[in-house]
PDB file of C-alpha atoms in Angstrom:
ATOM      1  CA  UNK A  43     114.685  82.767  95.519  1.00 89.00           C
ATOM      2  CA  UNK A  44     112.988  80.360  97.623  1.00 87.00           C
ATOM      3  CA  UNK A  45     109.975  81.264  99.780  1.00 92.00           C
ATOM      4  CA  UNK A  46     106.496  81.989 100.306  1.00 96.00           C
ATOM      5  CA  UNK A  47     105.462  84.141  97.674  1.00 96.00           C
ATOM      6  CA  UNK A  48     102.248  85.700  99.240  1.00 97.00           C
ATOM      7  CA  UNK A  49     104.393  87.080 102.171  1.00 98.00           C
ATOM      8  CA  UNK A  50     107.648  88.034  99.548  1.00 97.00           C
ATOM      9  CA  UNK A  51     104.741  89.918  97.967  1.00 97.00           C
ATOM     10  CA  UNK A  52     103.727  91.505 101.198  1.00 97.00           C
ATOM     11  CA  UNK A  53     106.813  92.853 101.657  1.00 98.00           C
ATOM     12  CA  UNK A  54     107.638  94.422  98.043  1.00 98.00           C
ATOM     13  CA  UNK A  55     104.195  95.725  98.462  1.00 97.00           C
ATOM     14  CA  UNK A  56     104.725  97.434 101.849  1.00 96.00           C
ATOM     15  CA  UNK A  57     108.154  99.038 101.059  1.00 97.00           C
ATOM     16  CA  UNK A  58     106.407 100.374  97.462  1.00 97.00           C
ATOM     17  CA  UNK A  59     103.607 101.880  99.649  1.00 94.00           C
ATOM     18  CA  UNK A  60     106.201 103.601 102.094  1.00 93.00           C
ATOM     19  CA  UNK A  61     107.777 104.744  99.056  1.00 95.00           C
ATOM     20  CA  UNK A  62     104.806 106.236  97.772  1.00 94.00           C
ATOM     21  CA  UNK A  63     104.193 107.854 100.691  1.00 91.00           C
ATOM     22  CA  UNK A  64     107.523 109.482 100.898  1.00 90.00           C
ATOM     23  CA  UNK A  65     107.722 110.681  97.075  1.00 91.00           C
ATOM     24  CA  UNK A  66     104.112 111.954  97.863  1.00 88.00           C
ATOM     25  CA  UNK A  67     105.575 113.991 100.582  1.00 78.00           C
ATOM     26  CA  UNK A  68     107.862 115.802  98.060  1.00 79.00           C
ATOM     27  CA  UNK A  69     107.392 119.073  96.265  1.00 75.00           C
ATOM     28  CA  UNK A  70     108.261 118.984  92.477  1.00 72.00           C
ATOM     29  CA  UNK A  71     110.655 121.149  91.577  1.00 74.00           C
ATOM     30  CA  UNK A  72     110.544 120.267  87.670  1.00 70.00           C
ATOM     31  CA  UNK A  73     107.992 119.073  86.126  1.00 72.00           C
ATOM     32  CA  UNK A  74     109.925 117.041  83.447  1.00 69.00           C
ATOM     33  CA  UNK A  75     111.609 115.155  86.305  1.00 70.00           C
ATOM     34  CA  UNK A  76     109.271 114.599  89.473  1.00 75.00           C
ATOM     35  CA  UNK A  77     110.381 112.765  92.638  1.00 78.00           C
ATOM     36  CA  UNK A  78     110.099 109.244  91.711  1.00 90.00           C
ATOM     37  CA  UNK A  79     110.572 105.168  92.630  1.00 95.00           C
ATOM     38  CA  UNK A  80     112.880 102.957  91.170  1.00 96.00           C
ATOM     39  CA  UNK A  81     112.546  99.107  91.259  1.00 98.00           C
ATOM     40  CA  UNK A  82     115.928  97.386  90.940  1.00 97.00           C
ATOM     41  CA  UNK A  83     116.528  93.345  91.196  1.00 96.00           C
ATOM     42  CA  UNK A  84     119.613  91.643  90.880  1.00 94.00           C
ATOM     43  CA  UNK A  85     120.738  88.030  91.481  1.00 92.00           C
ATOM     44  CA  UNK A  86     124.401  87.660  93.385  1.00 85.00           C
ATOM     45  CA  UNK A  87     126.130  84.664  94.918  1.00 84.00           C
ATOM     46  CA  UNK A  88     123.853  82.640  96.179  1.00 91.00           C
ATOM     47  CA  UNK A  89     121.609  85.834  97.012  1.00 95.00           C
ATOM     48  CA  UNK A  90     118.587  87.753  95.363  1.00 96.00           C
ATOM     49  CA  UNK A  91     118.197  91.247  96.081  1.00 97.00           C
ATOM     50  CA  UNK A  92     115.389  93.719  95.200  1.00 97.00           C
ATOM     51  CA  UNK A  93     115.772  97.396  96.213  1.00 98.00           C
ATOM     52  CA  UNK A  94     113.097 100.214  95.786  1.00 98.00           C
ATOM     53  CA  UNK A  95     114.504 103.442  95.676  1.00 97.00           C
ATOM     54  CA  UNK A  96     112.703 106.397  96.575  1.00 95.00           C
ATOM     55  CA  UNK A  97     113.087 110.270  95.909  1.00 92.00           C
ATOM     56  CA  UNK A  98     111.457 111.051  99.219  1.00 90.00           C
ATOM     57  CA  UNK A  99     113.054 113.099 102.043  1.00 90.00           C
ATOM     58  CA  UNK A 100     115.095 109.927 103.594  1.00 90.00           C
ATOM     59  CA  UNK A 101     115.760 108.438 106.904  1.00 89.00           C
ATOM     60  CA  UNK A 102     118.335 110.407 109.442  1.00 88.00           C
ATOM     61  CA  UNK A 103     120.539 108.501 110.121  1.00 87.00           C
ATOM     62  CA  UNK A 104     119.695 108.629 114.191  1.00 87.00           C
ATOM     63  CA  UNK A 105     116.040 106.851 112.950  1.00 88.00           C
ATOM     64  CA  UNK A 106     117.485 104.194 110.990  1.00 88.00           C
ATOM     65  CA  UNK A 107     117.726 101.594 114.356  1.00 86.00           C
ATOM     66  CA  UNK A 108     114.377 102.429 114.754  1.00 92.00           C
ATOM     67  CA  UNK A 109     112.548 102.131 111.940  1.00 92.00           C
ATOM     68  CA  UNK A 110     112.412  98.649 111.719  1.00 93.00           C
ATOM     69  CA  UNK A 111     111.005  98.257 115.847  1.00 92.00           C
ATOM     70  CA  UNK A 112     107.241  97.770 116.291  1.00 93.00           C
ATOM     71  CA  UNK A 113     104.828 100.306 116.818  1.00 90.00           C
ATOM     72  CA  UNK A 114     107.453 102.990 115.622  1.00 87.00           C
ATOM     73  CA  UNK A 115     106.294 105.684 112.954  1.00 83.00           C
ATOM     74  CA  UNK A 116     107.363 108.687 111.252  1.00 79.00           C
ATOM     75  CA  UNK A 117     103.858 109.479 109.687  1.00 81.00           C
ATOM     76  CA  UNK A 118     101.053 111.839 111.696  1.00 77.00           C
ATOM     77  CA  UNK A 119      98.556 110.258 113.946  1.00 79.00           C
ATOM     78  CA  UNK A 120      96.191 108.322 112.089  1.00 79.00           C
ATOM     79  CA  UNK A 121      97.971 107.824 108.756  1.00 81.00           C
ATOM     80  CA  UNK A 122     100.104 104.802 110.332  1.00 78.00           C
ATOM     81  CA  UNK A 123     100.330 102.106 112.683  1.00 83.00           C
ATOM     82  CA  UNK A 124     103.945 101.568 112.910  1.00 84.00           C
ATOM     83  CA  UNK A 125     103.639  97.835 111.895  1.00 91.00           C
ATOM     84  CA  UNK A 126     104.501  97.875 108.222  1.00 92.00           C
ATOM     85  CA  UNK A 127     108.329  97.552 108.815  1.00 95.00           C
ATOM     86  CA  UNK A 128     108.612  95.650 111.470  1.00 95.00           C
ATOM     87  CA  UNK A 129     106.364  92.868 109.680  1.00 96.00           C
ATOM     88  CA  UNK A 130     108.419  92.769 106.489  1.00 97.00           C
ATOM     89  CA  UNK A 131     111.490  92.403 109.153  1.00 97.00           C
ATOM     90  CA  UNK A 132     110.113  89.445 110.304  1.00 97.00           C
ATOM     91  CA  UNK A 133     109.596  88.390 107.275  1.00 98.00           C
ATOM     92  CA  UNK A 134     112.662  88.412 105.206  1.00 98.00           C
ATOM     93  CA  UNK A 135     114.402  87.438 108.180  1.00 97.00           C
ATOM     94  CA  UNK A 136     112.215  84.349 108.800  1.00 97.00           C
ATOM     95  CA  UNK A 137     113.174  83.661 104.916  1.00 97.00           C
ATOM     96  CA  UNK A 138     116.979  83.950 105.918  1.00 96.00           C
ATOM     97  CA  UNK A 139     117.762  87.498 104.682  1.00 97.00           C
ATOM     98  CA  UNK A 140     118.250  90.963 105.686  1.00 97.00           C
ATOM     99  CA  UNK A 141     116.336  94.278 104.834  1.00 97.00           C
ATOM    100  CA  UNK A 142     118.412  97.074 105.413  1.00 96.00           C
ATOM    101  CA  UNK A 143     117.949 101.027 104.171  1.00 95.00           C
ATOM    102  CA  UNK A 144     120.261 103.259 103.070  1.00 94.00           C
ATOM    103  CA  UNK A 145     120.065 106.997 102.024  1.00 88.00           C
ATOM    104  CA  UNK A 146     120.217 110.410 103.596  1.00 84.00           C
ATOM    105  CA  UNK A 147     118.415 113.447 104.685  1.00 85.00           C
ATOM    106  CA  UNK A 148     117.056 115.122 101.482  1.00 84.00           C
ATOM    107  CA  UNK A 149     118.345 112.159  99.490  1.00 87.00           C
ATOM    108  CA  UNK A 150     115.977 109.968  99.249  1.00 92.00           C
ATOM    109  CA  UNK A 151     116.110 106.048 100.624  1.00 95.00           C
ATOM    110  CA  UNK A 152     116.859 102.723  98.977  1.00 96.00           C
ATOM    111  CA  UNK A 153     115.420  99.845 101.194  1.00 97.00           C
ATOM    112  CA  UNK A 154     117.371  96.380 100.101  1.00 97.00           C
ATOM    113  CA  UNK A 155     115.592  93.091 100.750  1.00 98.00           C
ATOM    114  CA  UNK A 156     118.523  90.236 100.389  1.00 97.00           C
ATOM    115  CA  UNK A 157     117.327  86.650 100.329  1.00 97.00           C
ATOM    116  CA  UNK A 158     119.140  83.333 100.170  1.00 95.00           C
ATOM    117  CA  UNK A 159     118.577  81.799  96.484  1.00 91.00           C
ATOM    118  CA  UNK A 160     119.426  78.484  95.628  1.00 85.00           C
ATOM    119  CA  UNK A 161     122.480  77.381  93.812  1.00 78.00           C
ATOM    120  CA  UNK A 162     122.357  77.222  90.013  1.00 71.00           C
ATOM    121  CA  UNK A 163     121.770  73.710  88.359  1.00 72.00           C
ATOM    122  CA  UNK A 164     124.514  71.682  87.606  1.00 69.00           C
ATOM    123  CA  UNK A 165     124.617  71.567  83.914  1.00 62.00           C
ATOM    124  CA  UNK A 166     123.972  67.971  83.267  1.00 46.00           C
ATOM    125  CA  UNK A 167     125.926  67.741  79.270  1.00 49.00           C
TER     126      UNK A 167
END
């Protein structure tokens, strides 16, 4: 993709912070196979996408319009400022894209960042 990579970085860095956070939040039930993170990246149609995945406890539904507003948190007093969401927002949007989140109550969340790539070189032969 195209764009600036300190804030891209921001971003990815943020969402694998929230999903730390999350996963933290989680008791292990097995030790062989604790709640964990998965980093995903694909390349579509004129689109790259990264996703971290999170075995945390998820976002209800009726929060999911809200995460993404300024000043809104989930966390105790002190531990967060509400900002971290609404900033990568900005961000991916300002780059063109979308960050969505996905997931369910108990089921962990996937936060997708989608940003406009650039078309493939022509092969010149």
């Amino acid at each position: 993709v195209l764009g600036d990579p300190d804030q891209l970085t921001q971003v990815a860095m943020a969402l694998l912070m929230n999903a730390a956070d999350a996963v933290a939040a989680m008791p292990v039930r097995d030790e062989h196979d604790p709640p964990g993170i998965t980093v995903r990246t694909l390349a579509a149609e004129g689109v790259g996408v990264l996703e971290i995945v999170d075995d945390g406890p998820g976002v209800p539904e009726a929060l999911r319009s809200k995460i993404f507003e300024p000043f809104f948190t989930t966390k105790a007093p002190g531990e967060g400022t509400g900002l971290g969401l609404s900033i990568c927002y900005g961000i991916v949007r300002d780059h063109g894209g979308r960050l969505e989140v996905d997931g369910a109550p108990g089921a962990g969340s996937t936060f997708s960042v989608s940003v406009p790539a650039p078309p493939a070189p022509a092969d010149a032969a």
